[in-house]
mmCIF file with all atom_site columns, C-alpha atoms in Angstrom:
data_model
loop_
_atom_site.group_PDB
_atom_site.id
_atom_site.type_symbol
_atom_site.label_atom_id
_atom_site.label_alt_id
_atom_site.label_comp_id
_atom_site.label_asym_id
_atom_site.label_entity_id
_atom_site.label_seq_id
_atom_site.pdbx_PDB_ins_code
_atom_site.Cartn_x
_atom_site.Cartn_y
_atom_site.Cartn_z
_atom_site.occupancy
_atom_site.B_iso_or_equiv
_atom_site.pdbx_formal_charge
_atom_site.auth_seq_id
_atom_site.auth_comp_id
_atom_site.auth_asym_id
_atom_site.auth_atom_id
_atom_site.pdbx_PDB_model_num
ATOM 1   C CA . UNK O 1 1   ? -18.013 8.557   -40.446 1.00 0.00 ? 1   UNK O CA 1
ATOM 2   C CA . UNK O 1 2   ? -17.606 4.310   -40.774 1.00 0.00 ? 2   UNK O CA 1
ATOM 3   C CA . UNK O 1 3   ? -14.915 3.708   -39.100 1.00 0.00 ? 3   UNK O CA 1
ATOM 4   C CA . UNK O 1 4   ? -13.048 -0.165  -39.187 1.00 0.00 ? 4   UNK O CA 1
ATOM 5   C CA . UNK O 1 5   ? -10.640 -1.494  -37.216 1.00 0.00 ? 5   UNK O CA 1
ATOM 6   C CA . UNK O 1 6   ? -8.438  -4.138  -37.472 1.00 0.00 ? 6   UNK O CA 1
ATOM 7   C CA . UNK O 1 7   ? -7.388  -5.149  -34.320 1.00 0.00 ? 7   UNK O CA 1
ATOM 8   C CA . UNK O 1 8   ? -4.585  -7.497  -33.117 1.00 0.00 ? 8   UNK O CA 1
ATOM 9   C CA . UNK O 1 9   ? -5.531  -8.100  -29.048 1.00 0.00 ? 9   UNK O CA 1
ATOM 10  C CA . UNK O 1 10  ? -3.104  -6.800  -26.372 1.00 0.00 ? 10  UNK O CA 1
ATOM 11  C CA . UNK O 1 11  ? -1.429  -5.552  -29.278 1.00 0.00 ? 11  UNK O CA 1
ATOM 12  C CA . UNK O 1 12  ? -0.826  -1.234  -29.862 1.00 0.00 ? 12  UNK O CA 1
ATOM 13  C CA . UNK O 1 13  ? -4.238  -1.119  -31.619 1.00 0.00 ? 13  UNK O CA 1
ATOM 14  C CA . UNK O 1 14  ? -5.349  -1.814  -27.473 1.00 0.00 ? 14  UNK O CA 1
ATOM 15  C CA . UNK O 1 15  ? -4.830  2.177   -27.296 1.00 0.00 ? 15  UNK O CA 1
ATOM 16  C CA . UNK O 1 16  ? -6.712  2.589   -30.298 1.00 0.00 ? 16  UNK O CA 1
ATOM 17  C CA . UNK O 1 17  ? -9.890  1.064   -28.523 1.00 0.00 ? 17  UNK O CA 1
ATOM 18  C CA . UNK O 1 18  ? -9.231  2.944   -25.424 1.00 0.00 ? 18  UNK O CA 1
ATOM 19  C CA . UNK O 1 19  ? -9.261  6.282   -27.341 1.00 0.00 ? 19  UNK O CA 1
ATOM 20  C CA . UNK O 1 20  ? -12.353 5.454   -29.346 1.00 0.00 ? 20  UNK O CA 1
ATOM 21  C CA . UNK O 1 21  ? -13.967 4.868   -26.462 1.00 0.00 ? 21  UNK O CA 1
ATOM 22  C CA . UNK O 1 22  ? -12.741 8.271   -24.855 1.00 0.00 ? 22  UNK O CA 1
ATOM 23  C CA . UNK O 1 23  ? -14.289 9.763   -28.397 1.00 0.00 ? 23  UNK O CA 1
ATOM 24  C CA . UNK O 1 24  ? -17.250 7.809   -28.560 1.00 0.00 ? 24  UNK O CA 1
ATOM 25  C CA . UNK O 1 25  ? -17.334 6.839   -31.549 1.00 0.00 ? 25  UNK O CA 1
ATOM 26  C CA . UNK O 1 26  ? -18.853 4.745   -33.305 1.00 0.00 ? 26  UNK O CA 1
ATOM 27  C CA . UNK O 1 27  ? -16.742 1.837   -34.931 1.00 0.00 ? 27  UNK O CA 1
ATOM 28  C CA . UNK O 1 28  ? -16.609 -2.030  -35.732 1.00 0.00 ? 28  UNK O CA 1
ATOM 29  C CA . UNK O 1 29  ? -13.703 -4.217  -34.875 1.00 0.00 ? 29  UNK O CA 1
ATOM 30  C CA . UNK O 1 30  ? -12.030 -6.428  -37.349 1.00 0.00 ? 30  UNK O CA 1
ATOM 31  C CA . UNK O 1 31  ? -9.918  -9.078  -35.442 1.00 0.00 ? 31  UNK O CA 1
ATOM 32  C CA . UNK O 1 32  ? -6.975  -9.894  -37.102 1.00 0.00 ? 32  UNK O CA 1
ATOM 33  C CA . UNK O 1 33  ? -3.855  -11.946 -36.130 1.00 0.00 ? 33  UNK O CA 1
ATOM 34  C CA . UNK O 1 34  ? -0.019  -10.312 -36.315 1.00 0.00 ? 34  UNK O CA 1
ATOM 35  C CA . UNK O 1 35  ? 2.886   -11.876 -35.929 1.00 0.00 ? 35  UNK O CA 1
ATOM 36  C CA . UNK O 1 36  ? 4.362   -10.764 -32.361 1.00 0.00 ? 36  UNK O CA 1
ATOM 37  C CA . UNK O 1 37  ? 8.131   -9.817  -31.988 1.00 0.00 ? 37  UNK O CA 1
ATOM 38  C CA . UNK O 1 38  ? 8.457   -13.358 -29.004 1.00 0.00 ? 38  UNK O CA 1
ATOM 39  C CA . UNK O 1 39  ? 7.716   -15.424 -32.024 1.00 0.00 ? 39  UNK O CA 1
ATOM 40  C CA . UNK O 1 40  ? 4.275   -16.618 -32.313 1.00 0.00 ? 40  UNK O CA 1
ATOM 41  C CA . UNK O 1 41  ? 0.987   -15.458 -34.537 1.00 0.00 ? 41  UNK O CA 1
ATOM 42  C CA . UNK O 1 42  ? 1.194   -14.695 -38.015 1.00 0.00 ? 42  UNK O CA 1
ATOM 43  C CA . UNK O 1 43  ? 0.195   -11.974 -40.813 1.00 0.00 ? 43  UNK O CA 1
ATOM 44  C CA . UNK O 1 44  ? -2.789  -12.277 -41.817 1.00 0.00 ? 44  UNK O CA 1
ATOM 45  C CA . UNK O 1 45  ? -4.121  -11.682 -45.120 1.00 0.00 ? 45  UNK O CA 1
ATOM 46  C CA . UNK O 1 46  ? -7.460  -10.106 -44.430 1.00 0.00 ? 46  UNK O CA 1
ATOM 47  C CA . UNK O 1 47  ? -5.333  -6.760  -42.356 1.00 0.00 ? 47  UNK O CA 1
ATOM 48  C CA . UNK O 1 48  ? -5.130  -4.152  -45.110 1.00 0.00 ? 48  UNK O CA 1
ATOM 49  C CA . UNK O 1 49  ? -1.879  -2.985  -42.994 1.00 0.00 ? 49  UNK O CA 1
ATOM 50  C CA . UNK O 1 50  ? 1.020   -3.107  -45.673 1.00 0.00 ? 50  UNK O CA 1
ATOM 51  C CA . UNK O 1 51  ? 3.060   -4.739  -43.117 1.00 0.00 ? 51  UNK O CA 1
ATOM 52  C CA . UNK O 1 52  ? 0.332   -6.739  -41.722 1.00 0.00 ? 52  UNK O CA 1
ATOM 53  C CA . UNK O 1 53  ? 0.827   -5.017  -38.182 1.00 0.00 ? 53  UNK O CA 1
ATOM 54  C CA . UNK O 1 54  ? -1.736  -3.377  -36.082 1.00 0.00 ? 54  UNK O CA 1
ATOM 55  C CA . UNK O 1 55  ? -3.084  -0.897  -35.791 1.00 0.00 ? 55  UNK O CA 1
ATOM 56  C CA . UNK O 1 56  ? -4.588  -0.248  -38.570 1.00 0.00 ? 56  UNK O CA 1
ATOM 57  C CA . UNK O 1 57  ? -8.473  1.545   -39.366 1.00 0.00 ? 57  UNK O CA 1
ATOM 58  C CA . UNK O 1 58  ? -10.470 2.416   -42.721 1.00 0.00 ? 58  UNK O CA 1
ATOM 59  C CA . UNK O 1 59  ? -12.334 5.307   -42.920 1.00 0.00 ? 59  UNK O CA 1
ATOM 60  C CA . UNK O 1 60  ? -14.700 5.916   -45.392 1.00 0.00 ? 60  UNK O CA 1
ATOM 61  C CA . UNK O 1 61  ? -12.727 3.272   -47.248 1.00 0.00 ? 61  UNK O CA 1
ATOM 62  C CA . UNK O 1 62  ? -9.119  4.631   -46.944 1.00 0.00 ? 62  UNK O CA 1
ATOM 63  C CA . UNK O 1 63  ? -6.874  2.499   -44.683 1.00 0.00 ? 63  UNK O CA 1
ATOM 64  C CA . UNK O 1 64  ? -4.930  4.495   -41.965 1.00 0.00 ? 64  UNK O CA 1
ATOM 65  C CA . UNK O 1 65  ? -1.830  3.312   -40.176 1.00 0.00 ? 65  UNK O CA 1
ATOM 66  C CA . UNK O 1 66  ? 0.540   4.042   -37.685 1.00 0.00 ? 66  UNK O CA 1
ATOM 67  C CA . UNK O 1 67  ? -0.821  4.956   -34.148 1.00 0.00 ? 67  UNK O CA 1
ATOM 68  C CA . UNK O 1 68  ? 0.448   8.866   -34.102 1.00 0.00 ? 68  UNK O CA 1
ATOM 69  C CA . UNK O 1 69  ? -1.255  9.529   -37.196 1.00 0.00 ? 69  UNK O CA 1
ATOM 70  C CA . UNK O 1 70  ? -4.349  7.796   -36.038 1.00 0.00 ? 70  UNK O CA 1
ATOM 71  C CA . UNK O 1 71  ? -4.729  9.571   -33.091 1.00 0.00 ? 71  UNK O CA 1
ATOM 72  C CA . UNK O 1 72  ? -3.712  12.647  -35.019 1.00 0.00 ? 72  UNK O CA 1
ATOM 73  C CA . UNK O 1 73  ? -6.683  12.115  -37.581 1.00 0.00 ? 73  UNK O CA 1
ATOM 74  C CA . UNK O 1 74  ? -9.385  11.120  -34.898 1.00 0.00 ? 74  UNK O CA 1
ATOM 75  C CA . UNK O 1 75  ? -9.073  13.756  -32.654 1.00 0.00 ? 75  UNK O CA 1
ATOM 76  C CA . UNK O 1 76  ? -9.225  15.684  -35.004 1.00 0.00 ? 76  UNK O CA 1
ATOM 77  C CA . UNK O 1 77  ? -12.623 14.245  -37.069 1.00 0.00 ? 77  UNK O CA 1
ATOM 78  C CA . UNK O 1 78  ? -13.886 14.321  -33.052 1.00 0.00 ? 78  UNK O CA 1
ATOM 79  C CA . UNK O 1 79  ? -13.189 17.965  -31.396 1.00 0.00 ? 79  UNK O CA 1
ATOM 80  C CA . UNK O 1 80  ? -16.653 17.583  -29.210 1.00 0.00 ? 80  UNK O CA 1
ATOM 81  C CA . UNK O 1 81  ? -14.914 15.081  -27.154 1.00 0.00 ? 81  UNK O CA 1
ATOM 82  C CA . UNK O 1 82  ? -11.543 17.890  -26.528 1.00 0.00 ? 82  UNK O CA 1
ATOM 83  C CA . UNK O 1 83  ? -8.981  15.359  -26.645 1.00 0.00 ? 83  UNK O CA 1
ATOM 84  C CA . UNK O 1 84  ? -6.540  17.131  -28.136 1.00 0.00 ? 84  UNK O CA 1
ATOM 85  C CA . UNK O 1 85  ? -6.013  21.068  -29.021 1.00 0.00 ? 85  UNK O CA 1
ATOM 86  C CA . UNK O 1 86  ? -7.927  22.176  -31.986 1.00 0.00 ? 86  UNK O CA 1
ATOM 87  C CA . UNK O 1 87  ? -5.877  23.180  -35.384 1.00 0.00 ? 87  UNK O CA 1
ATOM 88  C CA . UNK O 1 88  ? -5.928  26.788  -34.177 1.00 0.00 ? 88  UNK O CA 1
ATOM 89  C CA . UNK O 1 89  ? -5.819  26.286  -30.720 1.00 0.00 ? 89  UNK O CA 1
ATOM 90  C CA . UNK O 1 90  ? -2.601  28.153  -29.402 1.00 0.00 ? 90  UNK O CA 1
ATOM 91  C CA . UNK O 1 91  ? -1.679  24.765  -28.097 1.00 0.00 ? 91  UNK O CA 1
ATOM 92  C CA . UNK O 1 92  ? -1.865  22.847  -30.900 1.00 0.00 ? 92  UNK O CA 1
ATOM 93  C CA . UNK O 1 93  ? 2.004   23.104  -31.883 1.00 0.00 ? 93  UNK O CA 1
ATOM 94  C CA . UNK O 1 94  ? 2.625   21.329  -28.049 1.00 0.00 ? 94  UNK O CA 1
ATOM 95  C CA . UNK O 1 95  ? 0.538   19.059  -28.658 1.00 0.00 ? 95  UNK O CA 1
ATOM 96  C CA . UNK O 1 96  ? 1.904   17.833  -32.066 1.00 0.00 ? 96  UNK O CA 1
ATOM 97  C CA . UNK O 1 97  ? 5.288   18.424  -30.771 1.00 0.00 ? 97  UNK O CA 1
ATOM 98  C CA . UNK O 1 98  ? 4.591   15.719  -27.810 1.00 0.00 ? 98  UNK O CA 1
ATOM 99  C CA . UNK O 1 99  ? 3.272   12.956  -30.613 1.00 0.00 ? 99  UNK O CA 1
ATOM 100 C CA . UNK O 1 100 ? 6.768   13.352  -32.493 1.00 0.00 ? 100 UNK O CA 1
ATOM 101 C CA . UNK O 1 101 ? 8.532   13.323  -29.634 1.00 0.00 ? 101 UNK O CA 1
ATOM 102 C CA . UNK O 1 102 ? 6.175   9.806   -28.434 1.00 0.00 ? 102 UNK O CA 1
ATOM 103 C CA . UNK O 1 103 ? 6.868   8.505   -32.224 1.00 0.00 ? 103 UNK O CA 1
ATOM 104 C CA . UNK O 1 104 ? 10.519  9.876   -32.889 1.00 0.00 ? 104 UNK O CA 1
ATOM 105 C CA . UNK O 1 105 ? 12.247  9.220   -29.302 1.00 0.00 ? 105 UNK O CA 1
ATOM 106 C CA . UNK O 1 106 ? 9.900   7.570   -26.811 1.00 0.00 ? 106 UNK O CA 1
ATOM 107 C CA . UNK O 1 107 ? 8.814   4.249   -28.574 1.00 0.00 ? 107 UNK O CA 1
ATOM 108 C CA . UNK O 1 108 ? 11.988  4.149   -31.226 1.00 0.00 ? 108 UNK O CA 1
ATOM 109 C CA . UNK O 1 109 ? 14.793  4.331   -27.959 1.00 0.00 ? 109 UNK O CA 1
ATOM 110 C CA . UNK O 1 110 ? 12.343  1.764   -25.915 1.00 0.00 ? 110 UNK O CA 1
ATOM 111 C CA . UNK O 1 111 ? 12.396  -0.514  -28.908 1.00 0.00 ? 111 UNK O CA 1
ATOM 112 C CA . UNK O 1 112 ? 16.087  -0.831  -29.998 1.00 0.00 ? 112 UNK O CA 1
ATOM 113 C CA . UNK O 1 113 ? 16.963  -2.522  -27.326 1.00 0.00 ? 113 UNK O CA 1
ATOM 114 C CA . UNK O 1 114 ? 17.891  -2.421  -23.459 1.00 0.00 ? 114 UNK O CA 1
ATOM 115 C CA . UNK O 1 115 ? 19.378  0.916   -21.849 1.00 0.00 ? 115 UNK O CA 1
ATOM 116 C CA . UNK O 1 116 ? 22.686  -0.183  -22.371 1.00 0.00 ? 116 UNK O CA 1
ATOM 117 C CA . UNK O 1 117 ? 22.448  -0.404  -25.364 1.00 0.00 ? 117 UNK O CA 1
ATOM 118 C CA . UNK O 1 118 ? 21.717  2.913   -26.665 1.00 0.00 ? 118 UNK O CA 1
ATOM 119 C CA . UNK O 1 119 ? 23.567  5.334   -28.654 1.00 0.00 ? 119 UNK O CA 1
ATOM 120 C CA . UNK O 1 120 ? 24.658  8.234   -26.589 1.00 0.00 ? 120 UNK O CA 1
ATOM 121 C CA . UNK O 1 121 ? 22.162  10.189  -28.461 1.00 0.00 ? 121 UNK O CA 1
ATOM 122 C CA . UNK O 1 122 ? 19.020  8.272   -27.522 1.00 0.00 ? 122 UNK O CA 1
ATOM 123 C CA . UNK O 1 123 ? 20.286  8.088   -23.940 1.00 0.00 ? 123 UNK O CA 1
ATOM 124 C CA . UNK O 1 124 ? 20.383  12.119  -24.149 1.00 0.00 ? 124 UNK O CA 1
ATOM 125 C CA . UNK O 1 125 ? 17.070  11.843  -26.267 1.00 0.00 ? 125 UNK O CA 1
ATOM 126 C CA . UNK O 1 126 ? 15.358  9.446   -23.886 1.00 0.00 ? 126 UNK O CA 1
ATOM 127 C CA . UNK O 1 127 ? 16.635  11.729  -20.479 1.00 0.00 ? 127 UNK O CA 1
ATOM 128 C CA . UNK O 1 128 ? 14.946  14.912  -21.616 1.00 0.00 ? 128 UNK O CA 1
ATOM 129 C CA . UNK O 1 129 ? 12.021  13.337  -22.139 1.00 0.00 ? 129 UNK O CA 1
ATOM 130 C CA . UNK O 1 130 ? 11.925  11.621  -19.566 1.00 0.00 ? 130 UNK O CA 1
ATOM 131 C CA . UNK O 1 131 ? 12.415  15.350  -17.498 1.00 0.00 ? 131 UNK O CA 1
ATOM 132 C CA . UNK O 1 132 ? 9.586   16.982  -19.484 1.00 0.00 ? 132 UNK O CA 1
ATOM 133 C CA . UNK O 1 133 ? 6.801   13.985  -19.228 1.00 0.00 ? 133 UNK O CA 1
ATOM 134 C CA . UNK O 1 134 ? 7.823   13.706  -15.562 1.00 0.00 ? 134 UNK O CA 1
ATOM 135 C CA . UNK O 1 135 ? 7.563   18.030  -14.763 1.00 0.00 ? 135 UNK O CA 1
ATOM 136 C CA . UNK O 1 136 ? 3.809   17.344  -16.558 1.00 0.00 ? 136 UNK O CA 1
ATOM 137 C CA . UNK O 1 137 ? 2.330   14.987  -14.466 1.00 0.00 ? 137 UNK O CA 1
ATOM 138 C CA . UNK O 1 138 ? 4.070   15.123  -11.358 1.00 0.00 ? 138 UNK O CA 1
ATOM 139 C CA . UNK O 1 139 ? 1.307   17.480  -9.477  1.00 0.00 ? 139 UNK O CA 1
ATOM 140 C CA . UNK O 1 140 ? -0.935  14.872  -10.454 1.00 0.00 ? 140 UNK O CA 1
ATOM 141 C CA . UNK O 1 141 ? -1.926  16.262  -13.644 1.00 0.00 ? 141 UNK O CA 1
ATOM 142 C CA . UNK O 1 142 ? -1.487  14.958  -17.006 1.00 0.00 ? 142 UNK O CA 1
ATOM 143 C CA . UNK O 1 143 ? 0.683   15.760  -20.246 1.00 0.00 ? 143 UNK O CA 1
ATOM 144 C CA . UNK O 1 144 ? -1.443  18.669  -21.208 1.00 0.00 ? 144 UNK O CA 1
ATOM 145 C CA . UNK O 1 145 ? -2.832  19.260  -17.799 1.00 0.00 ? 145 UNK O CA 1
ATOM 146 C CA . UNK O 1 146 ? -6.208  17.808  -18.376 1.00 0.00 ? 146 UNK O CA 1
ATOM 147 C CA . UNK O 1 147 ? -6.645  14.252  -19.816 1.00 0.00 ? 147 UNK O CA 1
ATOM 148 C CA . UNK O 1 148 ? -5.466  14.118  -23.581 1.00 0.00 ? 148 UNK O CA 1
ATOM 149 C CA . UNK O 1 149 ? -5.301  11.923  -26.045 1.00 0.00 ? 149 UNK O CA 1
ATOM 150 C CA . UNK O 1 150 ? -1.116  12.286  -25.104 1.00 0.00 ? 150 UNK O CA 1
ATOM 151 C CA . UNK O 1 151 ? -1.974  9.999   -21.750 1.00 0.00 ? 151 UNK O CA 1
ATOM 152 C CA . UNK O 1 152 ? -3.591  7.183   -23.919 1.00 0.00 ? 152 UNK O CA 1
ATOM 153 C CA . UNK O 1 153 ? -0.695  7.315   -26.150 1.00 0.00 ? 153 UNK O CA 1
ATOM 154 C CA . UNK O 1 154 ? 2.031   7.859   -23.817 1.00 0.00 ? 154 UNK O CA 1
ATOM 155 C CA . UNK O 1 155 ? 0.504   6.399   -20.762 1.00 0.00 ? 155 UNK O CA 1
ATOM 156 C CA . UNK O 1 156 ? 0.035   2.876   -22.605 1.00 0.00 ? 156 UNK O CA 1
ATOM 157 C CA . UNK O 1 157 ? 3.453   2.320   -23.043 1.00 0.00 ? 157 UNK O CA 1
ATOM 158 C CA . UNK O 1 158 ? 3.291   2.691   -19.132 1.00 0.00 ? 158 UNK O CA 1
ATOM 159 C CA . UNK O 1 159 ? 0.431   0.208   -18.958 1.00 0.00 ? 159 UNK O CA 1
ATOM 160 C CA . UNK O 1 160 ? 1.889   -2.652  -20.826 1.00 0.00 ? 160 UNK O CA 1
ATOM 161 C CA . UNK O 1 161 ? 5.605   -1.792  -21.174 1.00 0.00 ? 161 UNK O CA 1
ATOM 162 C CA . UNK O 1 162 ? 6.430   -0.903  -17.219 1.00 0.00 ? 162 UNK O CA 1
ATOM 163 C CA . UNK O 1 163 ? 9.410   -2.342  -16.982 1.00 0.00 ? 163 UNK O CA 1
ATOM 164 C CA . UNK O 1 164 ? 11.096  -0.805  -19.737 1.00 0.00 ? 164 UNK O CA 1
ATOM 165 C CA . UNK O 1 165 ? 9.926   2.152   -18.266 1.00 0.00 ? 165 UNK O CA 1
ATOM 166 C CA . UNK O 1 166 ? 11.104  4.177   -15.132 1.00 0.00 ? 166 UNK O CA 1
ATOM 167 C CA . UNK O 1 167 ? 9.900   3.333   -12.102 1.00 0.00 ? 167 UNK O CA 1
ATOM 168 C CA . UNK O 1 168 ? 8.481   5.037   -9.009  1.00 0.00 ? 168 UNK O CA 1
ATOM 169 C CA . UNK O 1 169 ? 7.086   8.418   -8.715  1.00 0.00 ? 169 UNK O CA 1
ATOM 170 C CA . UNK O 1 170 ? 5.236   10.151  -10.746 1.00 0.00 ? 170 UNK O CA 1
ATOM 171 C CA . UNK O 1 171 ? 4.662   7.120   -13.105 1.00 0.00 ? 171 UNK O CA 1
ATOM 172 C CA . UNK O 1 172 ? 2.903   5.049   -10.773 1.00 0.00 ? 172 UNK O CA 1
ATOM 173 C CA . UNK O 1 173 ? 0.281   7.452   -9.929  1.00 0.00 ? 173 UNK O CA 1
ATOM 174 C CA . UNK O 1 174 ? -0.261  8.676   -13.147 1.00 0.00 ? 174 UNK O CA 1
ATOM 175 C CA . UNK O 1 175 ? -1.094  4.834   -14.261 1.00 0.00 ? 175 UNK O CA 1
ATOM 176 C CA . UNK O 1 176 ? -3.158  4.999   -11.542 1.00 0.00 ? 176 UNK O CA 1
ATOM 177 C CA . UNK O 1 177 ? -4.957  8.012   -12.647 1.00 0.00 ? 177 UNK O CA 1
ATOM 178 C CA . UNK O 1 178 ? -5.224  6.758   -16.348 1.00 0.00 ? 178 UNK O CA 1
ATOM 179 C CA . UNK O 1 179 ? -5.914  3.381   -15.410 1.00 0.00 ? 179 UNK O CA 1
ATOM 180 C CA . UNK O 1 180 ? -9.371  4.497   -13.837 1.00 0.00 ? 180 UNK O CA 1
ATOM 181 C CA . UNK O 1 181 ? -11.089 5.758   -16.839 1.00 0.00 ? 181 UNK O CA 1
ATOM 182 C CA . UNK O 1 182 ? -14.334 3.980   -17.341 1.00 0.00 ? 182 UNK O CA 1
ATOM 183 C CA . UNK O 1 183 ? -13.304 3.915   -21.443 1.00 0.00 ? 183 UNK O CA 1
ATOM 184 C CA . UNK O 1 184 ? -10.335 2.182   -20.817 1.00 0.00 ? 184 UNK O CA 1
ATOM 185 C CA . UNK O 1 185 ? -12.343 -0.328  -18.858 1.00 0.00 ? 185 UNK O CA 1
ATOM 186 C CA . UNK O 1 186 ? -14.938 -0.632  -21.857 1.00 0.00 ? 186 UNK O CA 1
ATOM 187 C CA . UNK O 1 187 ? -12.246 -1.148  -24.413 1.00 0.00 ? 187 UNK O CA 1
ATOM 188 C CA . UNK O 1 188 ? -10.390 -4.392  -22.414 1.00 0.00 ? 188 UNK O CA 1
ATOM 189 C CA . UNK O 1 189 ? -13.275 -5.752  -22.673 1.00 0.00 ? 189 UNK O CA 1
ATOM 190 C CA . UNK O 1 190 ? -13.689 -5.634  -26.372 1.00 0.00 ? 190 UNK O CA 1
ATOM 191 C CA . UNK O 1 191 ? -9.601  -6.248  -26.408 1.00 0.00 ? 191 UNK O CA 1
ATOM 192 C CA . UNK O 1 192 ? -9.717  -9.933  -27.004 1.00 0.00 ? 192 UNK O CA 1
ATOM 193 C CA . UNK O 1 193 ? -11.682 -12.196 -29.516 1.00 0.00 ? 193 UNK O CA 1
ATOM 194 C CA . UNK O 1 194 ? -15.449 -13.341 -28.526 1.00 0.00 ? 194 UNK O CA 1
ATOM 195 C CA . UNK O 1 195 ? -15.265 -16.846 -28.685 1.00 0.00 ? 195 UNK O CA 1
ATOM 196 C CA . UNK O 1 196 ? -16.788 -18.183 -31.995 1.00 0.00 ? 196 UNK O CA 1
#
């Protein structure tokens, strides 16, 4: 499988290294420029994403996008590396359950704006999360117990969001824990642009 992908750096398609790197897969990286929600960058024309975000990846020459589905697809294509419940695994609904929950509460409540401002809904929303990521990790485990593709996807917004995030206990030991992986450490350093 040829896989492409169009990176913005320190961007979410970050993640997307990191997990690629956890499959070990083979892949190219297409640097590409996006404009960023502080103002500067700019879309450009080579990213096949149809809103000229990141991240975005071809496969066999079909463009993917949208970070959930991404991981959804590659973990998937790579079971040998067990980073995520197989189809018939009798975890597998879990699992998919936690990416809607990333996609449909997690980064859409951290996005629309500061804790004050949210609905009553998303603060509900955003609370029980909150309780169920916090009674998975705080033995010092992870979301699924053993390292997932869930603690690249959730644990990034840890990484690079913190302060939107809650702080303390168990958070800041599970970044620790995540932060250590060797792959992660392999991916930052294919993160940002060689120099030309």
């Amino acid at each position: 499988m040829s896989i492409l992908v169009h990176h913005a750096p320190q961007s979410r398609s970050t993640r997307l290294l990191w997990l690629l790197e956890e499959l070990g897969a083979d892949y190219t990286i297409h640097y590409v420029d996006i404009r960023r929600q502080d103002g500067p960058g700019q879309a450009d024309p080579s990213n096949p994403h149809p809103l000229k975000q990141s991240p975005a990846i071809e496969v066999d020459g079909q463009v993917l996008i949208e970070s959930v589905l991404i991981f959804l697809f590659l973990t998937d294509r790579y079971r040998i590396a067990a980073l995520a419940p197989t189809p018939t695994h009798p975890r597998r609904a879990e699992y998919v359950s936690w990416l809607g929950l990333y996609n449909g509460v997690l980064e859409s409540v951290l996005t629309s704006g500061t804790p004050d401002s949210w609905t009553p809904v998303q603060k509900v929303a955003y609370a029980e999360l909150d309780r169920r990521w916090r009674a998975a990790i705080k033995d010092g485990g992870f979301i699924l117990g053993e390292f997932s593709a869930l603690d690249i996807l959730f644990g990034s917004l840890l990484q690079w969001f913190r302060g939107a995030m809650p702080a303390g206990e168990p958070y800041d030991s599970y970044v620790e824990r995540i932060s250590a992986r060797p792959a992660l450490g392999r991916a930052m350093q294919k993160d940002s642009r060689p120099p030309e």
